[in-house]
Coordinates of C-alpha atoms and ligand atoms in Angstrom, one line a residue:
X1 CA -24.1 -8.0 106.5
X2 CA -23.4 -5.8 110.2
X3 CA -21.1 -3.5 109.7
X4 CA -19.0 -2.0 113.3
X5 CA -17.0 1.3 113.5
X6 CA -14.1 -1.1 113.7
X7 CA -15.1 -2.7 110.2
X8 CA -12.3 -1.8 107.4
X9 CA -14.0 -0.6 104.8
X10 CA -12.1 -0.4 101.0
X11 CA -13.9 0.8 97.8
X12 CA -13.0 0.9 94.3
X13 CA -14.3 3.6 92.4
X14 CA -17.7 2.6 90.5
X15 CA -17.4 2.1 86.8
X16 CA -19.3 3.7 84.2
X17 CA -21.2 1.3 81.9
X18 CA -20.8 3.4 78.7
X19 CA -18.2 0.5 77.5
X20 CA -17.1 -2.6 78.9
X21 CA -14.3 -3.0 81.0
X22 CA -10.5 -2.5 80.0
X23 CA -7.2 -3.1 82.5
X24 CA -7.2 0.2 84.4
X25 CA -10.9 -1.0 86.2
X26 CA -9.2 -4.5 86.8
X27 CA -6.3 -2.8 88.5
X28 CA -8.6 -0.6 90.7
X29 CA -10.5 -3.7 92.1
X30 CA -7.5 -5.9 92.0
X31 CA -5.6 -3.5 94.0
X32 CA -9.1 -2.9 96.6
X33 CA -9.5 -6.9 96.5
X34 CA -5.9 -7.4 97.6
X35 CA -5.7 -4.9 100.8
X36 CA -9.2 -6.5 101.3
X37 CA -8.1 -10.1 101.4
X38 CA -5.0 -9.2 103.5
X39 CA -7.2 -7.6 106.3
X40 CA -9.5 -10.3 106.2
X41 CA -6.6 -13.0 106.5
X42 CA -5.5 -10.6 109.8
X43 CA -8.9 -11.8 110.9
X44 CA -9.8 -8.0 110.7
X45 CA -13.6 -7.0 110.5
X46 CA -13.7 -6.4 106.5
X47 CA -15.9 -4.7 104.2
X48 CA -15.6 -4.4 99.9
X49 CA -17.1 -2.7 97.9
X50 CA -17.2 -2.1 94.3
X51 CA -20.2 -1.6 91.4
X52 CA -21.3 0.6 88.7
X53 CA -22.6 3.9 87.8
X54 CA -25.5 3.9 85.5
X55 CA -27.0 7.1 85.4
X56 CA -26.1 10.5 83.3
X57 CA -25.3 12.1 79.7
X58 CA -22.8 9.8 79.0
X59 CA -24.5 6.0 80.0
X60 CA -28.2 8.0 78.3
X61 CA -25.9 8.4 75.0
X62 CA -24.2 5.1 74.6
X63 CA -27.5 3.4 75.4
X64 CA -29.1 5.5 72.9
X65 CA -26.3 4.8 70.1
X66 CA -27.0 1.1 71.1
X67 CA -30.9 1.3 70.3
X68 CA -31.4 -0.4 73.7
X69 CA -33.2 1.1 76.6
X70 CA -30.8 2.7 79.1
X71 CA -31.9 0.1 82.2
X72 CA -31.5 -2.8 80.1
X73 CA -28.4 -1.2 78.6
X74 CA -27.1 -0.9 81.6
X75 CA -28.2 -4.1 83.0
X76 CA -26.0 -5.9 80.0
X77 CA -22.5 -3.7 80.7
X78 CA -22.8 -4.8 84.6
X79 CA -23.2 -8.2 83.9
X80 CA -19.6 -7.8 82.2
X81 CA -17.9 -5.5 85.0
X82 CA -19.6 -9.0 87.6
X83 CA -18.2 -11.5 85.0
X84 CA -14.5 -9.5 85.2
X85 CA -14.6 -9.7 88.7
X86 CA -15.4 -13.2 89.1
X87 CA -13.1 -13.9 86.7
X88 CA -10.3 -12.0 88.0
X89 CA -11.3 -13.3 91.9
X90 CA -12.4 -10.2 93.0
X91 CA -14.2 -11.1 96.5
X92 CA -16.5 -7.8 97.0
X93 CA -19.4 -7.8 99.5
X94 CA -22.0 -6.2 97.9
X95 CA -21.3 -4.9 94.1
X96 CA -23.3 -1.7 93.8
X97 CA -25.2 -0.1 91.2
X98 CA -26.9 3.1 91.1
X99 CA -30.0 2.0 89.6
X100 CA -30.6 -0.4 92.9
X101 CA -33.5 0.7 94.9
X102 CA -31.7 1.1 97.8
X103 CA -30.0 3.1 96.6
X104 CA -32.5 5.9 95.2
X105 CA -33.6 6.0 98.3
X106 CA -30.1 6.4 99.4
X107 CA -29.6 9.3 97.5
X108 CA -33.1 10.8 97.8
X109 CA -32.2 11.2 102.2
X110 CA -29.0 12.5 101.5
X111 CA -30.3 15.4 99.1
X112 CA -32.4 16.3 101.7
X113 CA -30.5 16.3 104.2
X114 CA -27.8 18.6 102.6
X115 CA -30.6 20.6 101.4
X116 CA -32.5 21.1 104.9
X117 CA -28.8 22.4 106.3
X118 CA -29.6 25.1 103.4
X119 CA -27.1 23.7 101.4
X120 CA -28.5 23.4 98.2
X121 CA -30.3 26.7 96.3
X122 CA -31.6 27.2 92.2
X123 CA -30.0 29.4 90.4
X124 CA -29.1 30.1 86.2
X125 CA -26.0 28.4 84.9
X126 CA -24.0 28.9 82.1
X127 CA -20.8 27.6 81.0
X128 CA -18.7 25.0 78.7
X129 CA -20.2 21.4 79.6
X130 CA -18.5 18.6 78.2
X131 CA -20.6 15.0 78.2
X132 CA -18.1 12.6 78.3
X133 CA -16.6 14.3 81.8
X134 CA -19.9 15.0 82.8
X135 CA -18.3 18.5 84.0
X136 CA -18.8 22.3 83.8
X137 CA -15.5 23.9 83.1
X138 CA -14.7 27.5 82.9
X139 CA -13.2 29.6 80.5
X140 CA -9.7 29.1 81.7
X141 CA -9.9 25.6 81.6
X142 CA -11.0 25.3 78.1
X143 CA -9.1 25.9 74.5
X144 CA -9.8 26.1 70.8
X145 CA -9.1 23.0 69.3
X146 CA -9.6 21.6 65.4
X147 CA -12.1 18.4 65.4
X148 CA -10.3 15.5 64.4
X149 CA -12.9 14.3 61.9
X150 CA -14.9 16.9 60.8
X151 CA -12.1 19.6 60.5
X152 CA -14.1 22.3 62.3
X153 CA -13.1 24.6 65.6
X154 CA -14.2 23.4 68.0
X155 CA -13.5 24.5 72.3
X156 CA -11.9 21.1 74.7
X157 CA -11.6 21.1 78.1
X158 CA -6.8 21.8 78.5
X159 CA -7.6 19.1 81.1
X160 CA -9.2 16.1 79.4
X161 CA -9.2 16.8 75.7
X162 CA -12.8 16.5 75.5
X163 CA -14.8 18.8 73.7
X164 CA -17.0 21.5 75.7
X165 CA -20.0 23.3 74.8
X166 CA -21.5 26.1 75.8
X167 CA -24.7 25.9 77.4
X168 CA -27.1 28.2 80.0
X169 CA -29.9 26.3 81.9
X170 CA -31.2 26.6 85.3
X171 CA -29.7 24.5 88.2
X172 CA -29.7 23.4 92.0
X173 CA -26.0 24.5 93.2
X174 CA -24.5 23.2 96.1
X175 CA -22.6 26.2 98.1
X176 CA -19.1 24.4 98.0
X177 CA -17.7 28.0 98.6
X178 CA -19.1 28.3 101.9
X179 CA -17.2 25.1 102.8
X180 CA -13.5 25.7 101.2
X181 CA -12.0 26.7 104.2
X182 CA -13.6 23.7 106.4
X183 CA -12.2 21.7 103.9
X184 CA -8.7 22.7 103.5
X185 CA -8.7 23.4 107.4
X186 CA -9.8 19.3 107.7
X187 CA -7.5 18.0 105.2
X188 CA -4.5 20.3 106.5
X189 CA -5.1 18.9 110.0
X190 CA -4.8 15.0 108.6
X191 CA -1.9 15.2 106.7
X192 CA -2.4 11.5 105.9
X193 CA -6.3 12.1 104.4
X194 CA -4.7 11.8 101.1
X195 CA -1.7 9.4 99.7
X196 CA 0.5 9.5 98.0
X197 CA 1.5 13.3 99.2
X198 CA 2.2 14.4 95.6
X199 CA -1.5 14.5 95.4
X200 CA -2.7 16.0 99.0
X201 CA -0.3 18.7 97.6
X202 CA -2.0 19.2 94.8
X203 CA -5.6 19.2 96.4
X204 CA -4.2 21.3 98.9
X205 CA -2.5 24.0 95.8
X206 CA -6.5 23.7 94.5
X207 CA -8.1 24.7 97.7
X208 CA -5.3 27.6 98.4
X209 CA -4.6 29.0 95.1
X210 CA -8.5 29.6 94.2
X211 CA -11.9 30.4 95.0
X212 CA -14.1 27.3 94.6
X213 CA -17.3 28.1 92.4
X214 CA -20.7 26.7 93.6
X215 CA -21.0 23.4 92.4
X216 CA -24.2 22.5 89.6
X217 CA -25.6 19.6 91.0
X218 CA -28.9 18.8 89.3
X219 CA -29.4 18.9 85.4
X220 CA -32.9 19.6 83.4
X221 CA -35.0 16.3 82.9
X222 CA -34.8 17.4 79.3
X223 CA -31.5 16.9 78.5
X224 CA -30.8 14.6 80.8
X225 CA -33.5 12.2 81.2
X226 CA -31.5 8.9 82.7
X227 CA -30.8 9.9 86.1
X228 CA -32.2 9.9 90.0
X229 CA -35.0 12.9 89.8
X230 CA -34.5 15.7 92.4
X231 CA -36.8 15.2 95.5
X232 CA -40.0 17.2 94.9
X233 CA -39.1 18.5 91.4
X234 CA -39.4 16.6 88.3
X235 CA -38.0 19.2 85.5
X236 CA -34.6 17.9 87.0
X237 CA -32.4 15.5 87.6
X238 CA -29.7 15.0 90.5
X239 CA -26.0 15.7 89.3
X240 CA -24.3 12.0 88.2
X241 CA -21.6 12.7 90.4
X242 CA -23.6 13.8 93.5
X243 CA -25.8 10.5 92.9
X244 CA -22.4 8.3 92.8
X245 CA -20.7 9.5 95.7
X246 CA -23.3 8.5 97.4
X247 CA -22.6 5.1 96.8
X248 CA -20.1 4.6 99.6
X249 CA -22.9 5.3 101.9
X250 CA -25.7 3.0 100.4
X251 CA -23.3 0.2 100.9
X252 CA -23.4 0.7 104.7
X253 CA -26.8 0.9 104.8
X254 CA -27.6 4.3 104.5
X255 CA -29.4 5.6 106.3
X256 CA -30.9 3.1 108.2
X257 CA -27.8 1.5 109.8
X258 CA -26.4 2.0 113.3
X259 CA -22.8 2.6 112.9
X260 CA -21.0 3.3 110.0
X261 CA -17.3 2.5 109.5
X262 CA -15.0 5.5 107.5
X263 CA -14.5 4.2 104.4
X264 CA -10.8 4.1 102.7
X265 CA -11.2 5.0 99.3
X266 CA -9.4 4.2 96.1
X267 CA -9.3 6.0 93.2
X268 CA -7.3 7.2 89.9
X269 CA -5.8 10.1 89.7
X270 CA -8.4 11.4 86.9
X271 CA -10.9 11.5 89.5
X272 CA -9.8 12.9 93.0
X273 CA -11.1 16.1 92.9
X274 CA -14.2 14.8 92.9
X275 CA -13.5 12.5 96.1
X276 CA -11.3 14.9 97.9
X277 CA -13.1 17.8 97.7
X278 CA -16.5 17.4 96.3
X279 CA -17.3 14.2 98.4
X280 CA -15.7 16.0 101.3
X281 CA -17.8 18.8 101.2
X282 CA -21.0 16.9 100.4
X283 CA -20.4 14.9 103.8
X284 CA -19.4 17.8 105.9
X285 CA -23.1 19.1 104.4
X286 CA -24.8 16.2 105.6
X287 CA -23.1 15.8 109.3
X288 CA -21.4 13.1 107.9
X289 CA -17.9 12.1 108.8
X290 CA -15.4 12.2 106.5
X291 CA -13.2 9.2 104.8
X292 CA -10.6 7.2 106.8
X293 CA -8.0 8.5 103.8
X294 CA -8.2 8.4 100.1
X295 CA -5.6 6.9 98.0
X296 CA -4.4 7.9 94.7
X297 CA -3.2 4.9 91.9
X298 CA -1.9 6.3 88.7
X299 CA -2.7 5.2 84.9
X300 CA -1.8 1.7 83.1
X301 CA -0.4 3.0 79.3
X302 CA 0.7 0.7 76.6
X303 CA 3.5 1.4 74.5
X304 CA 4.0 4.4 76.8
X305 CA 0.7 6.1 75.7
X306 CA -3.1 6.3 76.8
X307 CA -4.7 3.5 75.8
X308 CA -7.5 3.8 73.4
X309 CA -9.7 1.7 70.9
X310 CA -8.4 4.0 67.9
X311 CA -4.3 3.5 68.3
X312 CA -5.3 -0.3 69.0
X313 CA -3.8 -0.5 72.4
X314 CA -6.2 -1.5 74.5
X315 CA -5.7 -4.5 76.7
X316 CA -8.3 -6.4 77.7
X317 CA -8.2 -8.0 80.9
X318 CA -10.8 -10.8 80.6
X319 CA -8.8 -11.9 77.2
X320 CA -5.5 -11.6 79.1
X321 CA -7.0 -14.1 82.0
X322 CA -8.3 -16.5 80.1
X323 CA -5.0 -17.0 78.1
X324 CA -2.3 -16.3 81.1
X325 CA -4.8 -17.0 84.3
X326 CA -6.2 -14.1 86.0
X327 CA -3.1 -14.4 89.3
X328 CA -1.2 -13.9 85.7
X329 CA -2.3 -10.4 85.7
X330 CA -3.0 -9.9 89.1
X331 CA 0.8 -10.3 90.2
X332 CA 2.2 -8.4 86.7
X333 CA 0.0 -5.0 88.2
X334 CA 0.9 -5.5 91.7
X335 CA 4.4 -6.0 91.4
X336 CA 4.6 -3.4 89.1
X337 CA 2.3 -1.0 91.0
X338 CA 3.5 2.3 92.0
X339 CA 0.7 4.6 93.3
X340 CA 2.9 7.8 92.1
X341 CA 3.1 6.5 88.4
X342 CA 1.7 5.4 85.5
X343 CA 2.2 1.8 84.8
X344 CA 3.3 0.3 81.5
X345 CA 1.2 -2.5 80.4
X346 CA 3.5 -5.1 78.6
X347 CA 2.9 -9.0 77.9
X348 CA 6.3 -9.9 77.8
X349 CA 6.7 -8.2 81.4
X350 CA 3.7 -10.1 82.8
X351 CA 4.9 -13.6 80.8
X352 CA 9.0 -13.3 82.5
X353 CA 7.1 -12.5 86.0
X354 CA 4.6 -15.5 85.9
X355 CA 8.3 -17.6 84.5
X356 CA 10.0 -16.2 87.5
X357 CA 7.3 -17.3 90.1
X358 CA 7.4 -21.2 88.8
X359 CA 10.9 -20.7 88.8
X360 CA 11.3 -19.4 92.3
X361 CA 8.5 -21.4 94.4
X362 CA 6.8 -23.9 92.3
X363 CA 10.6 -25.2 91.9
X364 CA 11.6 -25.1 95.3
X365 CA 8.6 -27.2 96.6
X366 CA 9.4 -29.7 93.7
X367 CA 13.0 -29.6 95.0
X368 CA 11.4 -29.6 98.4
X369 CA 9.6 -32.6 98.0
X370 CA 12.4 -35.0 96.2
X371 CA 11.7 -38.7 97.2
X372 CA 15.7 -38.3 98.6
X373 CA 14.3 -36.6 101.5
X374 CA 12.2 -37.6 104.1
X375 CA 9.3 -35.5 104.9
X376 CA 7.6 -37.2 107.9
X377 CA 11.2 -37.3 109.6
X378 CA 11.9 -34.0 109.2
X379 CA 8.6 -33.0 110.7
X380 CA 8.4 -35.9 113.4
X381 CA 12.1 -34.4 114.4
X382 CA 10.7 -30.5 114.4
X383 CA 7.5 -31.8 116.3
X384 CA 9.7 -32.9 119.5
X385 CA 12.5 -30.7 119.4
X386 CA 13.2 -26.9 118.9
X387 CA 14.4 -25.6 115.6
X388 CA 17.1 -23.8 118.1
X389 CA 18.2 -26.7 119.9
X390 CA 18.8 -29.0 116.7
X391 CA 21.1 -26.7 115.3
X392 CA 22.9 -26.4 118.4
X393 CA 23.2 -30.8 118.1
X394 CA 24.8 -29.9 114.1
X395 CA 27.5 -27.7 115.6
X396 CA 28.0 -26.1 112.2
X397 CA 27.8 -22.0 113.2
X398 CA 27.9 -21.0 109.5
X399 CA 24.6 -23.5 108.9
X400 CA 23.3 -22.4 112.0
X401 CA 23.1 -18.6 111.1
X402 CA 21.6 -19.4 107.5
X403 CA 19.1 -21.2 109.0
X404 CA 18.3 -18.4 111.2
X405 CA 18.4 -15.9 108.9
X406 CA 15.9 -17.6 107.0
X407 CA 13.5 -18.0 109.5
X408 CA 14.1 -14.6 111.2
X409 CA 12.8 -13.1 107.6
X410 CA 10.2 -15.7 107.9
X411 CA 9.1 -14.7 111.1
X412 CA 8.7 -10.9 110.3
X413 CA 7.6 -11.1 107.0
X414 CA 3.7 -11.0 107.6
X415 CA 4.2 -7.7 109.9
X416 CA 6.8 -6.1 107.5
X417 CA 4.3 -6.3 104.5
X418 CA 1.5 -5.6 106.3
X419 CA 1.6 -1.8 106.2
X420 CA 3.0 -2.0 102.5
X421 CA -0.2 -3.9 101.7
X422 CA -2.7 -1.7 103.5
X423 CA -1.7 1.2 102.1
X424 CA -1.4 -0.2 98.6
X425 CA 2.1 0.0 98.5
X426 CA 1.6 -3.7 96.4
X427 CA 5.1 -3.6 94.7
X428 CA 6.6 -3.5 98.5
X429 CA 5.1 -5.9 99.2
X430 CA 5.7 -8.4 96.5
X431 CA 9.1 -7.4 96.1
X432 CA 9.4 -8.7 99.3
X433 CA 8.3 -11.9 98.6
X434 CA 9.8 -12.8 95.9
X435 CA 13.2 -11.8 97.3
X436 CA 12.7 -14.8 100.3
X437 CA 12.4 -17.3 97.1
X438 CA 16.5 -16.7 96.3
X439 CA 17.3 -17.2 100.0
X440 CA 15.3 -20.0 100.8
X441 CA 16.9 -22.1 97.3
X442 CA 20.5 -21.1 98.2
X443 CA 20.3 -23.1 101.2
X444 CA 19.8 -26.5 99.1
X445 CA 22.2 -24.4 96.5
X446 CA 25.0 -24.3 99.1
X447 CA 24.7 -27.5 101.8
X448 CA 23.2 -30.0 98.8
X449 CA 21.4 -32.1 100.9
X450 CA 20.6 -34.7 98.4
X451 CA 24.3 -35.3 99.3
X452 CA 23.5 -35.8 102.7
X453 CA 22.6 -39.6 102.0
X454 CA 23.8 -42.3 104.6
X455 CA 26.1 -44.6 103.3
X456 CA 26.5 -48.6 104.7
X457 CA 29.8 -47.7 106.2
X458 CA 29.3 -44.5 108.2
X459 CA 29.1 -44.6 112.1
X460 CA 26.3 -43.4 114.2
X461 CA 27.5 -40.1 115.0
X462 CA 27.5 -39.3 110.9
X463 CA 24.6 -40.7 110.4
X464 CA 22.8 -39.0 112.4
X465 CA 24.6 -35.7 111.7
X466 CA 23.8 -36.5 108.0
X467 CA 19.9 -37.1 108.2
X468 CA 19.7 -34.1 110.9
X469 CA 21.4 -31.6 108.8
X470 CA 19.0 -32.7 105.9
X471 CA 15.8 -32.5 107.8
X472 CA 16.4 -29.0 109.0
X473 CA 16.6 -28.3 105.6
X474 CA 13.5 -29.7 104.2
X475 CA 11.4 -28.6 107.5
X476 CA 12.9 -25.1 107.1
X477 CA 12.5 -24.6 103.4
X478 CA 8.8 -26.2 103.3
X479 CA 8.1 -24.6 106.6
X480 CA 9.0 -21.0 104.7
X481 CA 7.3 -21.8 102.1
X482 CA 4.0 -22.4 103.6
X483 CA 4.2 -18.9 105.0
X484 CA 5.1 -17.5 101.8
X485 CA 1.9 -19.2 100.6
X486 CA -0.2 -17.9 102.7
X487 CA 1.0 -14.3 102.3
X488 CA 0.6 -14.4 99.3
X489 CA -2.6 -15.4 98.9
X490 CA -4.2 -12.1 98.9
X491 CA -2.6 -11.0 95.7
X492 CA -2.7 -14.7 93.8
X493 CA -5.7 -16.4 95.1
X494 CA -5.4 -19.5 92.7
X495 CA -1.6 -20.0 92.4
X496 CA -1.6 -20.2 96.5
X497 CA -4.4 -22.4 96.9
X498 CA -3.2 -24.8 94.2
X499 CA 0.5 -25.1 96.5
X500 CA -0.7 -25.1 99.3
X501 CA -3.6 -28.2 98.7
X502 CA -0.3 -29.7 97.4
X503 CA 1.2 -29.0 100.5
X504 CA -2.1 -30.1 102.5
X505 CA -2.1 -27.3 104.2
X506 CA -5.1 -25.0 105.3
X507 CA -5.8 -21.7 104.0
X508 CA -6.1 -20.0 107.0
Ligands
MSP601 N1 -18.1 6.4 87.4 C1 -16.7 7.2 87.8 C2 -16.6 7.2 89.3 C3 -17.3 7.5 90.5 S1 -17.0 6.9 92.1 C4 -18.2 7.5 93.2 C5 -15.4 6.9 86.9 N2 -15.7 5.9 86.2 S2 -14.8 5.2 85.0 O1 -15.4 3.9 84.5 O2 -14.3 6.4 84.0 O3 -13.3 5.2 85.9 C6 -12.8 4.3 87.1 C7 -11.4 4.4 87.7 O4 -11.1 3.4 86.9 C8 -11.4 5.6 88.0 O5 -10.7 5.4 88.9 C9 -10.4 5.4 87.0 O6 -8.9 6.1 87.6 C10 -9.7 3.9 86.6 N3 -9.1 4.0 85.4 C11 -10.1 4.6 84.2 N4 -8.3 4.3 83.1 C12 -7.6 3.9 83.6 C13 -6.3 2.9 83.4 N5 -5.5 3.3 82.4 N6 -5.2 2.7 84.4 C14 -6.2 2.7 85.8 N7 -7.0 3.2 86.0 C15 -7.8 3.5 85.2 O7 -15.0 7.6 87.0

């Protein structure tokens, strides 16, 4: 696939393969997929990637626990993520795995560039390390706690509540401290770089309130076998985040491609420091342009609480999709997706929304396609006359205004939701699309076109007026439905296709 500077490039984070996919993963994939489909529908040149993050201690430990060789273990789980993408109609251009051969080459090249530019050095590292978070923490980031199972005293990270252990080892370091001011300056002069605003403010605060220590970017091979070796030093493996972030470049054909479009990254709120501080710093050190924007989303909870296996409140996107259809889940997540808050998954709400869609749009279609009306006649009439001309003939101001108002809103809708979708404000777009349903339906309720039947003793004028009004209503309803379904496609590709096919309308 040839990319150019104009390509709209959307990414999801790449998912850890230490466990099977959950709702949060499907949410991220769907948000990015909707944006990408939308841009493609609007004839923009697009590129969309998702994939799996396969190295690191977390995966090494999970594979060991399962008694499977790491690569085979990763193959199995990467397939699960691909299956989910297929089931959920996630139309990516590249599914990148950090075990892909071209990724190894890209990471090597990237490391060497950063190293040649003087941003990497070797040193001693001591600190509190969390395997689950794949992160070192400082003294101020940790607190004492009791292990739930053994009751023993342990140290945990305040932010994630995951256990940390004290470690001293030799590592390569990245000179993050040297770039702190540059990153701050860059973000300050690009106020749209991080969205929503509260995350922008958080990152500015992080950069202004303390001096960032240099970042350890390798692990001893004795502890971490499952990783990409540091070039020219087999005793060290590249830190999983340094490796993983480069996926966004690998997918663009780094280092060989000619043009690199700036990606728009979509990330969950837990990984913003990696994308808004470390990644810009790595890129600056490699002399590569920074991403276009980073959008941050909240997490899905269930019953107001974090989903967890032990609590038994985990929503499985595969199970839900198999039962309700993946479009129902896509619709639910997009309708209730507000980036700067967490969402609460609720099956009843999902089911109600699905019924609402059927009620508003499928019933509207059934109503419009009733045998009481002649669609051929309505289409024929509108083919040879302008709607405005026909409306003037009807001579009913209120009727004319209702039709024109629906038509105007429908005509503006595409432009109106363009910003919403490209900025991941999916609830706004979905709400606007939904709100057109009742307006079109009300044309039926108010003007009751089925009552505009021609009677035997109607004179020519009455007959003409009745048929004209009926045709205008049917045309307006069906044409609005056509536009709505075309615009709905990015959110619910299957439902839209089914209904567009019924109307014999090309999806483009
Ligand atoms: N592998 C890293 C990302 C590397 S990107 C260079 C990672 N993987 S993850 O599998 O743990 O998380 C992937 C994404 O899923 C993150 O953006 C995370 O925020 C998101 N989610 C994890 N749980 C979630 C919910 N409950 N709800 C919504 N998104 C959630 O981090």
